[in-house]
Short mmCIF file of C-alpha atoms in Angstrom, two decimals:
data_model
loop_
_atom_site.label_atom_id
_atom_site.label_comp_id
_atom_site.label_asym_id
_atom_site.label_seq_id
_atom_site.Cartn_x
_atom_site.Cartn_y
_atom_site.Cartn_z
CA VAL A 17 141.14 98.65 122.36
CA THR A 18 139.45 100.21 119.35
CA TRP A 19 140.93 103.11 117.46
CA PHE A 20 138.16 105.32 118.64
CA GLU A 21 139.24 105.21 122.26
CA ALA A 22 141.59 108.18 121.96
CA LEU A 23 140.81 111.54 120.44
CA ASP A 24 144.17 111.88 118.70
CA THR A 25 143.93 108.53 116.92
CA THR A 26 140.38 109.38 115.94
CA LEU A 27 141.60 112.51 114.20
CA ASP A 28 144.42 110.52 112.60
CA GLU A 29 141.88 108.12 111.11
CA VAL A 30 139.80 110.97 109.74
CA TRP A 31 142.85 112.44 108.05
CA GLN A 32 143.88 109.04 106.69
CA GLU A 33 140.51 108.91 104.97
CA LEU A 34 140.76 112.48 103.68
CA LEU A 35 144.27 111.88 102.34
CA ARG A 36 143.16 108.60 100.73
CA GLY A 37 140.53 110.61 98.88
CA GLN A 38 143.24 112.73 97.36
CA GLY A 39 145.06 109.78 95.80
CA ASP A 40 142.50 106.99 95.35
CA ALA A 41 139.62 107.54 92.94
CA ASN A 42 137.60 104.88 94.78
CA ALA A 43 138.05 106.27 98.29
CA PRO A 44 134.87 107.65 99.87
CA ALA A 45 136.57 111.00 100.54
CA ARG A 46 137.21 111.44 96.81
CA GLN A 47 133.55 112.33 96.30
CA PRO A 48 132.19 114.22 99.30
CA THR A 49 128.76 115.80 99.33
CA LEU A 50 129.08 119.57 99.43
CA ALA A 51 126.24 121.42 101.14
CA THR A 52 125.72 125.16 100.76
CA HIS A 53 123.17 127.84 101.51
CA GLY A 54 121.16 127.97 98.28
CA LEU A 55 119.97 131.12 96.56
CA THR A 56 116.26 130.16 96.59
CA GLY A 57 115.81 129.58 100.32
CA PHE A 58 116.72 125.90 100.33
CA PRO A 59 120.00 124.32 101.36
CA GLU A 60 121.73 122.64 98.42
CA ALA A 61 123.76 119.44 98.34
CA ARG A 62 125.65 117.76 95.51
CA THR A 63 128.55 115.41 94.91
CA VAL A 64 131.89 117.08 94.20
CA VAL A 65 135.35 115.71 93.51
CA MET A 66 138.01 116.41 96.10
CA ARG A 67 141.38 117.00 94.44
CA SER A 68 143.71 117.83 97.29
CA ALA A 69 143.90 117.41 101.08
CA THR A 70 146.53 119.02 103.32
CA ARG A 71 146.53 118.15 107.01
CA LYS A 72 148.99 120.83 108.10
CA SER A 73 146.78 123.71 106.97
CA ALA A 74 143.59 121.63 107.33
CA GLU A 75 142.47 122.49 103.83
CA LEU A 76 140.77 120.59 101.06
CA GLU A 77 140.48 121.62 97.42
CA ILE A 78 137.64 121.03 95.01
CA HIS A 79 137.64 121.81 91.30
CA THR A 80 134.45 123.05 89.71
CA ASP A 81 133.01 124.98 86.78
CA ARG A 82 132.93 128.66 87.70
CA ALA A 83 129.50 128.98 86.03
CA THR A 84 127.80 126.50 88.38
CA THR A 85 125.27 127.73 90.90
CA LYS A 86 127.44 126.50 93.78
CA VAL A 87 130.06 129.13 92.94
CA SER A 88 127.40 131.87 93.04
CA GLU A 89 126.11 130.48 96.33
CA LEU A 90 129.60 130.43 97.83
CA LYS A 91 130.32 133.96 96.66
CA THR A 92 127.16 135.02 98.50
CA ARG A 93 127.76 132.94 101.63
CA PRO A 94 131.25 131.45 101.72
CA ARG A 95 130.55 128.64 104.16
CA ALA A 96 129.91 125.00 103.38
CA ALA A 97 129.54 121.56 104.87
CA LEU A 98 131.27 118.50 103.47
CA HIS A 99 129.85 115.09 104.23
CA ILE A 100 131.68 111.79 103.81
CA TRP A 101 130.46 108.34 104.74
CA VAL A 102 133.12 105.62 104.95
CA PRO A 103 131.26 102.28 104.85
CA GLN A 104 134.31 100.13 105.64
CA ARG A 105 134.73 101.91 108.95
CA ASN A 106 131.09 102.81 109.66
CA LEU A 107 132.50 106.28 109.94
CA GLN A 108 130.73 109.53 109.19
CA ILE A 109 132.84 112.66 108.67
CA ARG A 110 131.09 116.03 108.78
CA ILE A 111 133.19 119.07 107.98
CA ARG A 112 132.35 122.75 108.40
CA ALA A 113 134.52 124.93 106.20
CA GLU A 114 135.05 128.47 105.04
CA ILE A 115 135.39 128.58 101.29
CA GLU A 116 137.73 130.75 99.32
CA ILE A 117 137.59 130.80 95.54
CA ALA A 118 141.21 130.70 94.38
CA ASP A 119 142.62 133.74 92.64
CA ARG A 120 143.55 133.94 89.00
CA ASP A 121 147.25 133.19 89.40
CA ARG A 122 146.58 130.04 91.32
CA THR A 123 143.87 128.95 88.90
CA ASP A 124 146.07 129.54 85.85
CA LYS A 125 148.84 127.51 87.42
CA ASP A 126 146.60 124.54 88.23
CA TRP A 127 144.81 124.62 84.87
CA ARG A 128 148.03 123.41 83.25
CA LYS A 129 147.80 120.27 85.40
CA VAL A 130 144.20 119.45 84.44
CA PRO A 131 144.33 116.47 82.03
CA THR A 132 143.23 117.38 78.50
CA ALA A 133 140.37 114.87 78.68
CA SER A 134 139.00 116.64 81.78
CA ARG A 135 139.23 120.18 80.47
CA GLU A 136 135.91 119.95 78.66
CA ASN A 137 134.24 119.74 82.07
CA TYR A 138 134.96 123.46 82.32
CA GLY A 139 133.03 125.17 79.57
CA VAL A 140 129.66 123.56 78.86
CA ASN A 141 127.35 125.94 77.01
CA PRO A 142 124.80 127.06 77.93
CA ALA A 143 125.90 127.29 81.57
CA PRO A 144 124.99 124.47 84.01
CA GLY A 145 121.37 124.71 85.14
CA THR A 146 120.11 126.54 82.05
CA PRO A 147 116.86 125.07 80.62
CA ILE A 148 117.44 123.25 77.31
CA THR A 149 115.09 121.43 74.96
CA ALA A 150 116.96 118.10 74.96
CA PRO A 151 120.05 116.64 76.64
CA ASN A 152 122.08 116.95 73.45
CA GLN A 153 121.48 120.69 73.16
CA ILE A 154 124.80 121.57 74.75
CA GLU A 155 128.33 122.11 73.56
CA ARG A 156 131.50 121.54 75.48
CA SER A 157 134.73 123.43 74.90
CA ALA A 158 137.59 123.74 77.34
CA ASP A 159 137.68 127.25 78.79
CA PRO A 160 140.32 128.12 81.38
CA GLU A 161 138.16 131.05 82.51
CA ARG A 162 135.54 128.56 83.65
CA PHE A 163 137.94 126.61 85.86
CA ALA A 164 137.55 127.37 89.60
CA ILE A 165 139.26 125.98 92.66
CA LEU A 166 137.31 125.98 95.93
CA ILE A 167 139.74 126.14 98.83
CA CYS A 168 137.95 124.68 101.84
CA ARG A 169 139.47 125.89 105.10
CA ILE A 170 138.24 123.41 107.66
CA ILE A 171 136.87 125.05 110.82
CA GLU A 172 135.36 121.96 112.48
CA ILE A 173 135.28 118.20 111.99
CA ASP A 174 132.35 116.40 113.63
CA THR A 175 132.80 112.64 113.31
CA VAL A 176 130.93 109.62 114.51
CA CYS A 177 131.84 105.93 114.32
CA LEU A 178 128.92 103.52 114.45
CA THR A 179 130.98 100.36 114.97
CA GLY A 180 130.41 98.53 118.25
CA PRO A 181 127.76 98.98 120.89
CA LEU A 182 128.80 102.57 121.63
CA HIS A 183 128.59 105.21 118.94
CA HIS A 184 131.69 107.34 119.37
CA ARG A 185 131.29 110.96 118.39
CA ALA A 186 133.96 113.63 118.56
CA LEU A 187 134.31 117.27 117.57
CA PHE A 188 137.63 118.74 116.46
CA ARG A 189 138.00 122.51 116.11
CA ARG A 190 140.62 124.66 114.47
CA ALA A 191 140.03 127.20 117.27
CA ASP A 192 141.45 124.84 119.90
CA ASP A 193 144.16 123.40 117.67
CA TRP A 194 142.19 120.22 116.92
CA LYS A 195 142.57 118.77 120.40
CA GLY A 196 139.07 117.31 120.22
CA GLN A 197 136.08 116.79 122.47
CA TRP A 198 133.82 113.77 122.87
CA LEU A 199 130.15 114.45 122.26
CA ALA A 200 127.04 112.45 123.02
CA PRO A 201 126.14 110.69 119.75
CA VAL B 23 117.38 104.34 73.52
CA THR B 24 118.49 105.00 77.06
CA TRP B 25 116.01 105.57 79.86
CA PHE B 26 117.15 109.11 80.18
CA GLU B 27 115.80 110.10 76.79
CA ALA B 28 112.32 110.89 78.06
CA LEU B 29 111.47 113.07 81.01
CA ASP B 30 108.67 110.83 82.29
CA THR B 31 110.81 107.68 82.39
CA THR B 32 113.53 109.69 84.10
CA LEU B 33 111.14 110.59 86.87
CA ASP B 34 109.95 106.97 87.05
CA GLU B 35 113.52 105.84 87.61
CA VAL B 36 114.04 108.38 90.37
CA TRP B 37 110.91 107.15 92.13
CA GLN B 38 111.94 103.52 91.68
CA GLU B 39 115.10 104.37 93.59
CA LEU B 40 113.25 106.30 96.30
CA LEU B 41 110.74 103.48 96.75
CA ARG B 42 113.56 100.90 96.86
CA GLY B 43 115.01 102.88 99.75
CA GLN B 44 111.82 102.39 101.67
CA GLY B 45 112.00 98.59 101.48
CA ASP B 46 115.65 97.65 101.00
CA ALA B 47 118.13 98.47 103.76
CA ASN B 48 120.97 98.35 101.21
CA ALA B 49 119.42 100.70 98.66
CA PRO B 50 121.21 104.04 98.29
CA ALA B 51 117.98 105.94 98.96
CA ARG B 52 117.70 104.30 102.37
CA GLN B 53 120.42 106.57 103.71
CA PRO B 54 120.23 109.98 102.07
CA THR B 55 122.33 112.92 103.20
CA LEU B 56 120.11 115.57 104.76
CA ALA B 57 121.37 119.15 104.43
CA THR B 58 119.96 121.98 106.52
CA HIS B 59 120.67 125.60 107.37
CA GLY B 60 122.73 125.29 110.54
CA LEU B 61 122.37 127.44 113.64
CA THR B 62 125.99 128.64 113.65
CA GLY B 63 126.19 130.10 110.16
CA PHE B 64 127.29 126.94 108.40
CA PRO B 65 125.17 124.57 106.36
CA GLU B 66 124.95 121.13 108.00
CA ALA B 67 124.86 117.71 106.37
CA ARG B 68 124.48 114.25 107.85
CA THR B 69 123.30 110.77 106.97
CA VAL B 70 119.70 109.98 107.89
CA VAL B 71 117.54 106.89 107.44
CA MET B 72 114.57 107.20 105.12
CA ARG B 73 111.63 105.17 106.40
CA SER B 74 108.84 105.87 103.95
CA ALA B 75 108.40 107.16 100.39
CA THR B 76 105.06 108.00 98.76
CA ARG B 77 105.01 109.01 95.13
CA LYS B 78 101.42 110.22 95.01
CA SER B 79 101.97 112.96 97.61
CA ALA B 80 105.70 113.22 96.78
CA GLU B 81 106.66 112.85 100.40
CA LEU B 82 109.45 111.09 102.24
CA GLU B 83 109.65 110.38 105.95
CA ILE B 84 112.68 110.32 108.19
CA HIS B 85 112.78 109.23 111.83
CA THR B 86 115.06 111.06 114.19
CA ASP B 87 115.69 111.91 117.83
CA ARG B 88 113.76 115.07 118.67
CA ALA B 89 116.71 116.31 120.75
CA THR B 90 119.13 116.40 117.79
CA THR B 91 120.33 119.71 116.44
CA LYS B 92 118.72 118.99 113.07
CA VAL B 93 115.27 119.21 114.63
CA SER B 94 116.12 122.64 116.11
CA GLU B 95 117.49 123.72 112.74
CA LEU B 96 114.35 122.58 110.94
CA LYS B 97 112.09 124.30 113.45
CA THR B 98 114.00 127.51 112.72
CA ARG B 99 114.15 127.06 108.94
CA PRO B 100 111.92 124.22 107.74
CA ARG B 101 113.64 123.59 104.42
CA ALA B 102 116.13 120.91 103.58
CA ALA B 103 118.00 119.24 100.76
CA LEU B 104 118.28 115.48 100.40
CA HIS B 105 121.12 114.03 98.41
CA ILE B 106 121.30 110.47 97.08
CA TRP B 107 123.97 108.97 94.86
CA VAL B 108 123.07 105.71 93.11
CA PRO B 109 126.35 104.15 91.95
CA GLN B 110 124.75 101.37 89.88
CA ARG B 111 123.06 103.94 87.69
CA ASN B 112 125.60 106.77 87.95
CA LEU B 113 122.60 108.74 89.07
CA GLN B 114 122.55 111.70 91.42
CA ILE B 115 119.23 112.68 92.99
CA ARG B 116 118.99 116.10 94.62
CA ILE B 117 115.77 116.92 96.42
CA ARG B 118 114.53 120.25 97.79
CA ALA B 119 111.88 119.76 100.42
CA GLU B 120 109.77 121.58 102.96
CA ILE B 121 109.91 119.82 106.29
CA GLU B 122 107.07 119.34 108.71
CA ILE B 123 107.66 117.77 112.08
CA ALA B 124 104.80 115.31 112.58
CA ASP B 125 102.27 116.06 115.29
CA ARG B 126 101.84 114.11 118.47
CA ASP B 127 99.03 111.85 117.31
CA ARG B 128 100.96 110.72 114.29
CA THR B 129 104.13 110.24 116.31
CA ASP B 130 102.37 108.19 118.99
CA LYS B 131 100.84 105.99 116.32
CA ASP B 132 104.15 105.29 114.58
CA TRP B 133 106.08 104.76 117.82
CA ARG B 134 104.18 101.51 118.27
CA LYS B 135 105.69 100.30 115.00
CA VAL B 136 109.29 101.09 115.96
CA PRO B 137 111.02 97.78 116.74
CA THR B 138 111.96 97.42 120.41
CA ALA B 139 115.64 97.12 119.52
CA SER B 140 115.49 100.49 117.75
CA ARG B 141 113.67 102.40 120.46
CA GLU B 142 116.84 103.12 122.40
CA ASN B 143 117.92 105.34 119.51
CA TYR B 144 115.38 107.81 120.85
CA GLY B 145 116.52 108.82 124.30
CA VAL B 146 120.29 109.05 124.65
CA ASN B 147 121.27 111.14 127.67
CA PRO B 148 122.74 113.68 127.69
CA ALA B 149 121.22 114.92 124.43
CA PRO B 150 123.12 114.40 121.14
CA GLY B 151 125.94 116.91 120.71
CA THR B 152 126.47 117.52 124.43
CA PRO B 153 130.17 117.46 125.44
CA ILE B 154 131.04 114.35 127.51
CA THR B 155 134.27 113.15 129.07
CA ALA B 156 134.39 109.75 127.34
CA PRO B 157 132.29 107.85 124.79
CA ASN B 158 130.82 105.62 127.49
CA GLN B 159 129.45 108.56 129.50
CA ILE B 160 125.97 108.21 128.05
CA GLU B 161 122.86 106.30 128.86
CA ARG B 162 120.17 105.11 126.51
CA SER B 163 116.58 104.58 127.42
CA ALA B 164 113.66 104.46 125.02
CA ASP B 165 111.60 107.63 125.31
CA PRO B 166 108.56 108.08 123.05
CA GLU B 167 108.76 111.84 123.66
CA ARG B 168 112.10 111.84 121.88
CA PHE B 169 110.78 110.18 118.74
CA ALA B 170 110.25 112.59 115.82
CA ILE B 171 109.08 112.07 112.26
CA LEU B 172 110.31 114.53 109.63
CA ILE B 173 107.79 114.70 106.81
CA CYS B 174 109.67 115.89 103.73
CA ARG B 175 107.32 117.44 101.20
CA ILE B 176 109.29 117.40 97.97
CA ILE B 177 109.22 120.71 96.09
CA GLU B 178 111.85 119.96 93.44
CA ILE B 179 113.92 117.02 92.21
CA ASP B 180 117.09 117.91 90.33
CA THR B 181 118.67 114.78 88.90
CA VAL B 182 121.64 114.02 86.71
CA CYS B 183 122.76 110.77 85.13
CA LEU B 184 126.46 110.54 84.32
CA THR B 185 126.26 107.40 82.17
CA GLY B 186 127.25 107.80 78.54
CA PRO B 187 128.92 110.67 76.72
CA LEU B 188 126.11 113.10 77.54
CA HIS B 189 125.29 113.96 81.13
CA HIS B 190 121.51 114.12 81.29
CA ARG B 191 120.16 116.55 83.84
CA ALA B 192 116.50 117.25 84.53
CA LEU B 193 114.49 119.32 86.98
CA PHE B 194 111.04 118.20 88.19
CA ARG B 195 108.87 120.63 90.12
CA ARG B 196 105.75 120.15 92.20
CA ALA B 197 104.58 123.57 90.92
CA ASP B 198 104.24 122.28 87.35
CA ASP B 199 102.95 118.85 88.33
CA TRP B 200 106.34 117.16 87.83
CA LYS B 201 106.31 117.47 84.06
CA GLY B 202 110.05 118.11 84.03
CA GLN B 203 112.57 120.25 82.19
CA TRP B 204 115.97 119.35 80.79
CA LEU B 205 118.84 121.44 82.12
CA ALA B 206 122.40 121.89 80.95
CA PRO B 207 124.48 119.61 83.18
#
């Protein structure tokens, strides 16, 4: 009996990995790849840091600089994919999510919890992506207005485990209360 | 002097990593994350296997099952992002590429080079993503018609190195012959 033989335990394993990412800086789910619809006609993908995972609401939270292009992209099209590969389990987790940018009250509240050493990540000048003449032509100063929280409301989880002779793939959807469906891999 | 202090050596390092992916099954560039515009309104991201990298033409090749959703997505919108994270270098490589699905002659030619043990990856039935009642309700049989080569013509490489107190970010574009431009990180 492998854990992948039941849909409910499959979903449990996925959430174990997501919750590990919240607490363990070395867990694969700590640094998912966030894919968005870009503004220049290409999809975009980059590493982000996942700060919070809540199974009950099926939400993840990501902190980012409000001046990054990803925030502009998500304001334009508020849907994203998150991709996590867990080598220890040969497990791929693909998440489709609707993204909400947290409001000011929420952001102000969480800013107080950002460690002082991390605050300079929010406030590089010029803004991320601006052409500069050399890598040292930037300044960093903590700016609470630049702090943004991306609330990722998970709509679907598409997961595949490559261990064993069969590749087990399953789709879990918010719309059917996460009961799950096997898919051909 | 760190390697990131010159644009040309930066690009050399990126290509070293891409070329390593071609030859070394354990290299990070062997398994990039491919992001596409999905067909249901969400971006999509999944692990793929990179089979070939050519610096001169700035092209990468990926093998996939022609019946996967990614091929339909790329027929609809032939642009993708490739994301690679190289932990040993704290290096993120983000690639924007135009995707061409190789023609029949080319595919037939390369099929002969696919190891017998790998051929069953092209021909799972029902097609990938089809709902099934249990993970064992599939059959595999090698089908050359299912073999597809995605030729990724790199348009831009956006890379950032997180080593050291400065995060060095640079953009290289086919349109200006890869001469490169520093960006604020």
